[in-house]
Tab-separated table of C-alpha atoms in Angstrom:
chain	number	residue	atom	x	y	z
A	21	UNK	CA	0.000	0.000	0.000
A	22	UNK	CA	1.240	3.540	-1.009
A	23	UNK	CA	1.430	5.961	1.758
A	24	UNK	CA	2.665	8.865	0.298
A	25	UNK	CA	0.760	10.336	-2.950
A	26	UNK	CA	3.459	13.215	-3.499
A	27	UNK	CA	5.367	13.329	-6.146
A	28	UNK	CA	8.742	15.786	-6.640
A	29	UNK	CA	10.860	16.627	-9.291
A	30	UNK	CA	14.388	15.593	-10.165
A	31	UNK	CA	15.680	19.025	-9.908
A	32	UNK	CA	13.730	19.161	-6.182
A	33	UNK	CA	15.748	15.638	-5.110
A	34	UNK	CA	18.858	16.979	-6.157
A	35	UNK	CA	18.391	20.360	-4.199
A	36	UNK	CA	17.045	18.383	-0.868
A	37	UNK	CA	20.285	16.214	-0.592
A	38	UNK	CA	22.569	19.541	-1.695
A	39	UNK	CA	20.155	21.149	1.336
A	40	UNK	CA	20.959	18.254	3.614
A	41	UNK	CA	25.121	18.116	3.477
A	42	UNK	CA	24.832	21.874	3.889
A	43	UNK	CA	22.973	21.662	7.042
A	44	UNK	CA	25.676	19.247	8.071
A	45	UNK	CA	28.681	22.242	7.479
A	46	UNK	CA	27.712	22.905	11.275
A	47	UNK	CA	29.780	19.341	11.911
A	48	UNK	CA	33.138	20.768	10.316
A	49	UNK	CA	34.137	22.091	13.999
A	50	UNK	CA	33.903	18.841	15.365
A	51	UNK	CA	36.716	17.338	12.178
A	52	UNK	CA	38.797	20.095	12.392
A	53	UNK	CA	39.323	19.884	15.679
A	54	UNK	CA	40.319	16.145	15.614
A	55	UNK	CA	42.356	17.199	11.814
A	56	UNK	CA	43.093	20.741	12.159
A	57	UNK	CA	44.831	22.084	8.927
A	58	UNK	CA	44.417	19.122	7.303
A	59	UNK	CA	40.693	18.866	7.682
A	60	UNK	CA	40.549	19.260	3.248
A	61	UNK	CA	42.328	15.887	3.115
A	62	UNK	CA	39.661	13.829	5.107
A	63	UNK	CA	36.984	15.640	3.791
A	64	UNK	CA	38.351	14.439	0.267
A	65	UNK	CA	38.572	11.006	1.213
A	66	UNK	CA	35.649	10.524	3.323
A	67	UNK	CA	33.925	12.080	-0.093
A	68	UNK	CA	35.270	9.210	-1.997
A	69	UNK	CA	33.809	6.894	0.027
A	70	UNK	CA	30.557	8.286	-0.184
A	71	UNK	CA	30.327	8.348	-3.800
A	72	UNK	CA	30.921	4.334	-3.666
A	73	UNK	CA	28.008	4.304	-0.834
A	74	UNK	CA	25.706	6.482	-3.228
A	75	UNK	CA	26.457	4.184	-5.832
A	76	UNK	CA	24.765	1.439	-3.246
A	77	UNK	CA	21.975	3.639	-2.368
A	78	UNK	CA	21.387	4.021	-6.046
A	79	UNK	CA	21.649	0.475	-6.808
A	80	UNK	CA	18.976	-0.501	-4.410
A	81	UNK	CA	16.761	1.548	-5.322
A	82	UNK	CA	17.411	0.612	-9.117
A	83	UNK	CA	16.702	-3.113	-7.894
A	84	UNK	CA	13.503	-1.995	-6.409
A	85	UNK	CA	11.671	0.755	-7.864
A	86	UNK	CA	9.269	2.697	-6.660
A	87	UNK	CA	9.929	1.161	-2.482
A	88	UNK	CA	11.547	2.713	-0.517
A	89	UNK	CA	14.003	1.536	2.100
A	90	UNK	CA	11.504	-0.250	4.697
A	91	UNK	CA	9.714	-1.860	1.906
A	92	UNK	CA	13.439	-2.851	0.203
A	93	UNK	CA	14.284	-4.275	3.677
A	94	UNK	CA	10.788	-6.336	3.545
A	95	UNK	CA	11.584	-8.385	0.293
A	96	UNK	CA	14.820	-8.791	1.221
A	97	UNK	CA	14.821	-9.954	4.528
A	98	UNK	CA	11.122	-11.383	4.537
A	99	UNK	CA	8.464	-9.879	7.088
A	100	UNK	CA	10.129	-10.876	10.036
A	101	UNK	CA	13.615	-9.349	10.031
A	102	UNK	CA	12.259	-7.011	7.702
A	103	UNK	CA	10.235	-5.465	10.523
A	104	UNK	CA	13.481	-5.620	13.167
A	105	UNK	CA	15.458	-3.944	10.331
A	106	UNK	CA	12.596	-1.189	9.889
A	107	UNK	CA	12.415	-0.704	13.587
A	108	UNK	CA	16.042	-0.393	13.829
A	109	UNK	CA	15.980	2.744	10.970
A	110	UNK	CA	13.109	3.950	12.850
A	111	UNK	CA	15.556	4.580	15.858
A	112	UNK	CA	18.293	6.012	13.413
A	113	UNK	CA	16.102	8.571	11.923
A	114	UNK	CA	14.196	9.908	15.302
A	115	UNK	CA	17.523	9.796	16.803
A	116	UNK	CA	18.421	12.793	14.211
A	117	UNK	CA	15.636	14.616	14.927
A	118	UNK	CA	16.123	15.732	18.877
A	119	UNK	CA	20.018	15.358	18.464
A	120	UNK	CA	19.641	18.492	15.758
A	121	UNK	CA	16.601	20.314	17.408
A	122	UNK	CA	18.772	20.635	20.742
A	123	UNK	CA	21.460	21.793	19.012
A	124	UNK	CA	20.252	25.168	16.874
A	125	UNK	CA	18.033	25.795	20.008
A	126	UNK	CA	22.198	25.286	21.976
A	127	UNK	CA	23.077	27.992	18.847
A	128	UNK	CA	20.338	30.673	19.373
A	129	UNK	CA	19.670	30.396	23.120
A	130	UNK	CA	23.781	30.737	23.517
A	131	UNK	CA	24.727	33.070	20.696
A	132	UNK	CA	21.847	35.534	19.401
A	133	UNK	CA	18.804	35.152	22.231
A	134	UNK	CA	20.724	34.403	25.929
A	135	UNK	CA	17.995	35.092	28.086
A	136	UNK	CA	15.695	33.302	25.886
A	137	UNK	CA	14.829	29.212	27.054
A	138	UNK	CA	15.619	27.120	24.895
A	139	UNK	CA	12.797	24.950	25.146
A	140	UNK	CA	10.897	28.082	23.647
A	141	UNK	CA	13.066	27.587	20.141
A	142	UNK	CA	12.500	24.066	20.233
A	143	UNK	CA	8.827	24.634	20.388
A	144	UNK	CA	8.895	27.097	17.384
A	145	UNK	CA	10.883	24.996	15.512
A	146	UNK	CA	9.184	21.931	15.807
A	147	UNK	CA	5.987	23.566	15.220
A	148	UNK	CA	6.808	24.682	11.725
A	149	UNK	CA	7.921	21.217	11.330
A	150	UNK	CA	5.378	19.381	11.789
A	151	UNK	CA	3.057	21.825	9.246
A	152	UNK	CA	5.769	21.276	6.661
A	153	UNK	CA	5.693	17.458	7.247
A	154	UNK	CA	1.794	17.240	7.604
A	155	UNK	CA	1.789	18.758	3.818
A	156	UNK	CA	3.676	15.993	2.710
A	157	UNK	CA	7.143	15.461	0.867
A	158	UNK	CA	6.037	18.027	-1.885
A	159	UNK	CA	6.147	20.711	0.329
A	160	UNK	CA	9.121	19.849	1.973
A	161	UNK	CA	10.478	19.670	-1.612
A	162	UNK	CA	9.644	22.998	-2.369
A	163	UNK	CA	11.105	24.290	0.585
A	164	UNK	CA	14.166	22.626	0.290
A	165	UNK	CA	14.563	24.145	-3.499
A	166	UNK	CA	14.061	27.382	-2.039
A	167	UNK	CA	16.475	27.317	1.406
A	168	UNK	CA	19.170	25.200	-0.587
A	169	UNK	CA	19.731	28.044	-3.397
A	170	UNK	CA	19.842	30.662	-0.576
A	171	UNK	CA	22.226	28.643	1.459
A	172	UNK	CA	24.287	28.547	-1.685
A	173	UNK	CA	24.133	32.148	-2.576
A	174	UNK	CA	24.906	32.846	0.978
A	175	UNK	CA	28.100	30.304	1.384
A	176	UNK	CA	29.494	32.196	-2.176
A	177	UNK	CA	28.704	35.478	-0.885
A	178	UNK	CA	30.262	34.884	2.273
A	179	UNK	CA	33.399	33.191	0.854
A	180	UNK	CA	33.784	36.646	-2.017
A	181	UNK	CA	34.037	39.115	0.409
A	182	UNK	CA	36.344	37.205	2.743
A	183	UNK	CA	39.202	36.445	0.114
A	184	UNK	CA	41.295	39.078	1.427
A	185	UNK	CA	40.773	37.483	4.905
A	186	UNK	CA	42.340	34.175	3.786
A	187	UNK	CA	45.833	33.239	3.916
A	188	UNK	CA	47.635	30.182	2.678
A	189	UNK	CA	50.001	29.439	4.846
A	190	UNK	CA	47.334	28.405	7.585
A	191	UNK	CA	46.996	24.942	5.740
A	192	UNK	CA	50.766	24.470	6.281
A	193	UNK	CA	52.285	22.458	7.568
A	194	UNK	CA	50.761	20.067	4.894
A	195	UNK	CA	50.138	16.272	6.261
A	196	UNK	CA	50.036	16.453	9.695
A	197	UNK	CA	47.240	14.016	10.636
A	198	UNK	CA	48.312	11.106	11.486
A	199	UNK	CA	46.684	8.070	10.622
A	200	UNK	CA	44.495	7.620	14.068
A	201	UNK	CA	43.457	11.341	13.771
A	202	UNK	CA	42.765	10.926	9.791
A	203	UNK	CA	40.350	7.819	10.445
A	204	UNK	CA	38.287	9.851	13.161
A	205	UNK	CA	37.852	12.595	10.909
A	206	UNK	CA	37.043	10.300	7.701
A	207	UNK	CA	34.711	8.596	9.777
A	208	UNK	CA	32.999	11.836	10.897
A	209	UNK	CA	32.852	13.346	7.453
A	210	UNK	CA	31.308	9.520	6.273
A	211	UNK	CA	28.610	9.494	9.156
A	212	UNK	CA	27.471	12.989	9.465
A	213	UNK	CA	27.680	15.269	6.129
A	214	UNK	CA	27.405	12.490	3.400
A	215	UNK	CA	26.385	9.078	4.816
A	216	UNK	CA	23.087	10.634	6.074
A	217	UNK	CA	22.040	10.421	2.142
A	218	UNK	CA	21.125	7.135	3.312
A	219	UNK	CA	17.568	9.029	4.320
A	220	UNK	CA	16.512	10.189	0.235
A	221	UNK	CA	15.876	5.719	0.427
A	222	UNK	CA	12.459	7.001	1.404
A	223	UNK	CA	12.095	10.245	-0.676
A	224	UNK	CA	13.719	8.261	-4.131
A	225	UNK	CA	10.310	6.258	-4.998
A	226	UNK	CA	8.527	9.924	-5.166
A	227	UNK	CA	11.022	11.369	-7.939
A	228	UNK	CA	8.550	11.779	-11.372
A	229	UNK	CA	11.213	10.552	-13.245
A	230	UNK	CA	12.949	7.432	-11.560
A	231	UNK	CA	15.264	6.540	-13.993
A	232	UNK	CA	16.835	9.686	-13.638
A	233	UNK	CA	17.631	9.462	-9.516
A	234	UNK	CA	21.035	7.851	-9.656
A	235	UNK	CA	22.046	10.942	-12.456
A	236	UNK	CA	20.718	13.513	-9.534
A	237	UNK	CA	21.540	12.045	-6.850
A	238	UNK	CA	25.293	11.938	-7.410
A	239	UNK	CA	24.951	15.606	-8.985
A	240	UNK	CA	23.242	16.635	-5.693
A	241	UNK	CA	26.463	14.604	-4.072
A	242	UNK	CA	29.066	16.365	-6.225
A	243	UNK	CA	27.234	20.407	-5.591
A	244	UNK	CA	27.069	19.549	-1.730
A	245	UNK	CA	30.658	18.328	-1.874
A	246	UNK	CA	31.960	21.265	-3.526
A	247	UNK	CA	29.862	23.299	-1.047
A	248	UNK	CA	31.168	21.871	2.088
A	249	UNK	CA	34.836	21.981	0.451
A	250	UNK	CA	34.215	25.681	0.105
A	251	UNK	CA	33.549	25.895	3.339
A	252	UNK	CA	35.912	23.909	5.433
A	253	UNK	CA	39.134	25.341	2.697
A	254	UNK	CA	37.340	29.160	3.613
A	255	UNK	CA	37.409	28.505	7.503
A	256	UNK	CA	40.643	27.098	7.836
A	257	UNK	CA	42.280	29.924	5.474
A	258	UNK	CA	40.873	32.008	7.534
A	259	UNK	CA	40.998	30.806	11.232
A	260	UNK	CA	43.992	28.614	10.779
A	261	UNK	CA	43.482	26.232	13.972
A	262	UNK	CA	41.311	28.064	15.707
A	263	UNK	CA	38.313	26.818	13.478
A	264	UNK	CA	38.716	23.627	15.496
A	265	UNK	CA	37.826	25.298	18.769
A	266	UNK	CA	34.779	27.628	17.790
A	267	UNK	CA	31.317	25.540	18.077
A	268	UNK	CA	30.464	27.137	14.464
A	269	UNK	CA	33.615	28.402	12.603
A	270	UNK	CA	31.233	30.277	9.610
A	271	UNK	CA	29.744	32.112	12.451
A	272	UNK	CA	33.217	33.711	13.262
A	273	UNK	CA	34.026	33.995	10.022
A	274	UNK	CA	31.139	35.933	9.303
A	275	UNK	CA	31.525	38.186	12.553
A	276	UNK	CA	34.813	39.497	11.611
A	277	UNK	CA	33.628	40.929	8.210
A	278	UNK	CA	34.122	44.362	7.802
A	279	UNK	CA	33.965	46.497	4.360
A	280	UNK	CA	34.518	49.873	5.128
A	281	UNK	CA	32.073	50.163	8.107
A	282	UNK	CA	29.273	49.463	5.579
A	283	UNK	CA	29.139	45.628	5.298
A	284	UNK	CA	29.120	44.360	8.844
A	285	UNK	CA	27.852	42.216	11.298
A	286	UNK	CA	27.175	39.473	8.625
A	287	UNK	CA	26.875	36.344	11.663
A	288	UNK	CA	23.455	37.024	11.826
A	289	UNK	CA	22.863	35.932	7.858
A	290	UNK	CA	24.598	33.038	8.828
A	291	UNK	CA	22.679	31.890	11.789
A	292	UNK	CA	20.016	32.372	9.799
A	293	UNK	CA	20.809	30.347	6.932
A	294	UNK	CA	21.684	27.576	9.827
A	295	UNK	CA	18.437	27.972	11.222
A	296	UNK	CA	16.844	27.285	7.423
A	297	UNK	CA	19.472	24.733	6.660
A	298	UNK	CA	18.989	22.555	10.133
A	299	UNK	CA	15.094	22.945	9.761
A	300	UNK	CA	15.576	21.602	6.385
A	301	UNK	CA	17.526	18.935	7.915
A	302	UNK	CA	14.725	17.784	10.477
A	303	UNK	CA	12.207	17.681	8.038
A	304	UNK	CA	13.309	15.490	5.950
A	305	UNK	CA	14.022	13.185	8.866
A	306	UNK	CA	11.323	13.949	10.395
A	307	UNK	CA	8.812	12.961	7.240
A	308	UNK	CA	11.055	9.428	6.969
A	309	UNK	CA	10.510	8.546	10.295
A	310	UNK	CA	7.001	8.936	10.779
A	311	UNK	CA	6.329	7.342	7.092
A	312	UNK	CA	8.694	4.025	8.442
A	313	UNK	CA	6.994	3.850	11.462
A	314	UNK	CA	3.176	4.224	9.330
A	315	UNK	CA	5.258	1.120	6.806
A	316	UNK	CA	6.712	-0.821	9.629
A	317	UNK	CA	3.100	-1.207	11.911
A	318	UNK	CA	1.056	-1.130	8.617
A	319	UNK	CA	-0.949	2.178	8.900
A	320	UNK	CA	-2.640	3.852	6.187
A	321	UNK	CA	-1.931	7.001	6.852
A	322	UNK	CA	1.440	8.766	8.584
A	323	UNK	CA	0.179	12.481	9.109
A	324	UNK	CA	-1.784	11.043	12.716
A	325	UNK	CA	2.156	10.485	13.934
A	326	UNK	CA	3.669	13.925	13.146
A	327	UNK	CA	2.365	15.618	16.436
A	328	UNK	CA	3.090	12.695	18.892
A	329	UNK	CA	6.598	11.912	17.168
A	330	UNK	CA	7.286	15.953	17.365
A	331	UNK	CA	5.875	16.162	20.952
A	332	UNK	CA	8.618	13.444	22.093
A	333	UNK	CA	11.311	14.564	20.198
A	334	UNK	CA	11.106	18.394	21.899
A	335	UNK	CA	10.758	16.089	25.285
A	336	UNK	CA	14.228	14.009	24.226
A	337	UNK	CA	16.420	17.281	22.726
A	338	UNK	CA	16.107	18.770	26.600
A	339	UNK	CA	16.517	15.412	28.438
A	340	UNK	CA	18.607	13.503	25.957
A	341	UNK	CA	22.160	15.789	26.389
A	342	UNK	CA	22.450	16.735	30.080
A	343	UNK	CA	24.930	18.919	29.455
A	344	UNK	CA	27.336	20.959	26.917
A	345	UNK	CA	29.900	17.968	27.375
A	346	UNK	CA	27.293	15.057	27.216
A	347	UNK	CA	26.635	16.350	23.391
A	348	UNK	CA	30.050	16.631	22.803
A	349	UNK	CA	30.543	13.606	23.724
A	350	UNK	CA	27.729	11.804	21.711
A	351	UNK	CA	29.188	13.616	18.714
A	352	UNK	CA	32.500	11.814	19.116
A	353	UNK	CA	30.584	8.641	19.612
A	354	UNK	CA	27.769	8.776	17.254
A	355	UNK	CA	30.430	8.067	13.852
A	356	UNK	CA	30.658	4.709	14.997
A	357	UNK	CA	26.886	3.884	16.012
A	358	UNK	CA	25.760	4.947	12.787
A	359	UNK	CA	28.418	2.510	10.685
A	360	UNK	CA	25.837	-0.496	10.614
A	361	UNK	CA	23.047	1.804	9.297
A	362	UNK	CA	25.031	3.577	6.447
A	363	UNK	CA	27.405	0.936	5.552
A	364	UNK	CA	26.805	-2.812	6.654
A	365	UNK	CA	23.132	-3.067	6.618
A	366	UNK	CA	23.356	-1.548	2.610
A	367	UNK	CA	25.887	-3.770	1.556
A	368	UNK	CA	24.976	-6.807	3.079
A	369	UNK	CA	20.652	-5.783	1.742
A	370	UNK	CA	22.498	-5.449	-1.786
A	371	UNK	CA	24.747	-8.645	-1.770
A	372	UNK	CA	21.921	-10.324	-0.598
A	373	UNK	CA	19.351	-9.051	-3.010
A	374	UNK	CA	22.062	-10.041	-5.976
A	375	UNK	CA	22.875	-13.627	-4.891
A	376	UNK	CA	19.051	-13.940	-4.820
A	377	UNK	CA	18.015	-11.913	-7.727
A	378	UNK	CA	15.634	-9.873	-6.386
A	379	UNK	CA	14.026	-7.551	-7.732
């Protein structure tokens, strides 16, 4: 049974996942603190790696058209362990949801609102999110076409009028990371920025033209890519090592522009853009999780989930973190726990569905 009646472009697809790595850019403080200098070289590599991973995405999705990923995991694993392996995505995809709500509300109750609650952002923010989910995955396309080329004129803007900023000889020494430090920071830049991708598994069976999604897909890759590249090459040209210790390094970027006492105080565009970037994020989450659970327990409809899921997830982005450190902390930890879901559960779903031949 088909859930979801939407349908979105190919042009809307490819904007959502260049919308979804650039939410992500808020993660680059967390590699270049572990990378520093060399943070450009990891990103590289962990981008490699995600273009074979797309490729697997792709491929599934080619083997199975028009399902998505908890009806993929059904054939494949039969209704049983189907159902464990839906459950189990379930959990991935709410866990994204609080884990990001806590942390703009972190952003604008520490940096632009301080005597603001943050419980009060998390409310606002959820509450435009569930509207934008109730509408369904064609609004959510529209509004990621819409936030993603902002984000982009934004992130060239930014980047143009802080060339004279930049200088060079903050990448050097050249090589530096050693090989502990380089697999943290490839694993971070896998997990977080590009392995999330693993979510457009529910959004690819909605594209009008399916044959097309692997094309878009990897050009929506490739943009993001070259987006987040921008960025983490403009921070660290900028901030040298310092990037590593500020919570959002475009933020300070953007604070210290000055053109001749005209074109100043530019952080707030950016938290902005973060705010439309990270709401982007959650949506799209957001709409995958309440569709798999509506899939997994056989509902016919997932709109009578998007207050109850919302209501918790406010509930679990003040309880889940008790403190600065505790988030910190799950950052650091969270690259690992997410390796079955982007990596071994794929590959072992596609070698399985190609011994068998299913399709």
């Amino acid at each position: 049974m088909k859930i979801e009646k939407g349908i979105i472009s190919s042009s809307q697809l490819m904007f959502l996942i260049i919308g979804l790595i650039q939410a992500s850019t808020l993660t680059s403080a967390f590699i270049s603190g572990i990378t520093k200098q060399d943070t450009w070289i990891v990103l590289l590599a962990g981008f490699i790696i995600c273009l074979f991973l797309l490729w697997i995405y792709t491929s599934m999705s080619k083997k199975f058209p028009g399902k998505n990923l908890i009806e993929i995991n059904g054939k494949i694993y039969g209704e049983y362990f189907g159902k464990i392996m839906g459950i189990l995505y379930i959990y991935y995809f709410w866990f994204i949801i609080p884990a990001n709500l806590r942390f703009i509300t972190d952003f604008f109750s520490t940096y632009l609102f301080p005597e603001t609650d943050n419980v009060v952002f998390a409310i606002i923010t959820i509450i435009i999110c569930i509207y934008t989910v109730k509408k369904g995955i064609e609004v959510i396309a529209r509004s990621g076409f819409i936030l993603a080329i902002l984000s982009i004129i934004v992130c060239i803007f930014i980047t143009i009028v802080t060339i004279k900023d930049m200088r060079l000889s903050n990448f050097l020494p050249f090589f530096q990371v050693n090989f502990k430090e380089f697999i943290e920071g490839t694993n971070l830049i896998i997990s977080i920025p590009f392995g999330e991708i693993i979510v457009f598994l529910m959004i690819f069976p909605y594209v009008n033209h399916i044959k097309q999604v692997k094309k878009i897909a990897f050009g929506g890759l490739i943009i993001g890519g070259i987006l987040f590249f921008n960025v983490i090459f403009r921070n660290t040209a900028i901030l040298g090592n310092i990037a590593g210790i500020q919570v959002i390094p475009s933020y300070q970027v953007a604070k210290n522009i000055n053109i001749g006492n005209v074109i100043e105080r530019m952080e707030v565009l950016i938290a902005v853009v973060l705010l439309f970037n990270v709401f982007l994020k959650i949506c799209i989450f957001y709409y995958a999780t309440v569709l798999s659970i509506a899939q997994v327990f056989k509902l016919r409809c997932y709109k009578p989930l998007v207050i109850p899921v919302g209501v918790i997830s406010v509930i679990l982005s003040m309880t889940m973190f008790p403190s600065t450190v505790d988030e910190v902390y799950a950052a650091s930890i969270y690259s690992v726990f997410v390796i079955p879901f982007i990596i071994i559960f794929p590959v072992i779903s596609l070698i399985i569905a190609s011994i068998r031949k299913l399709n």
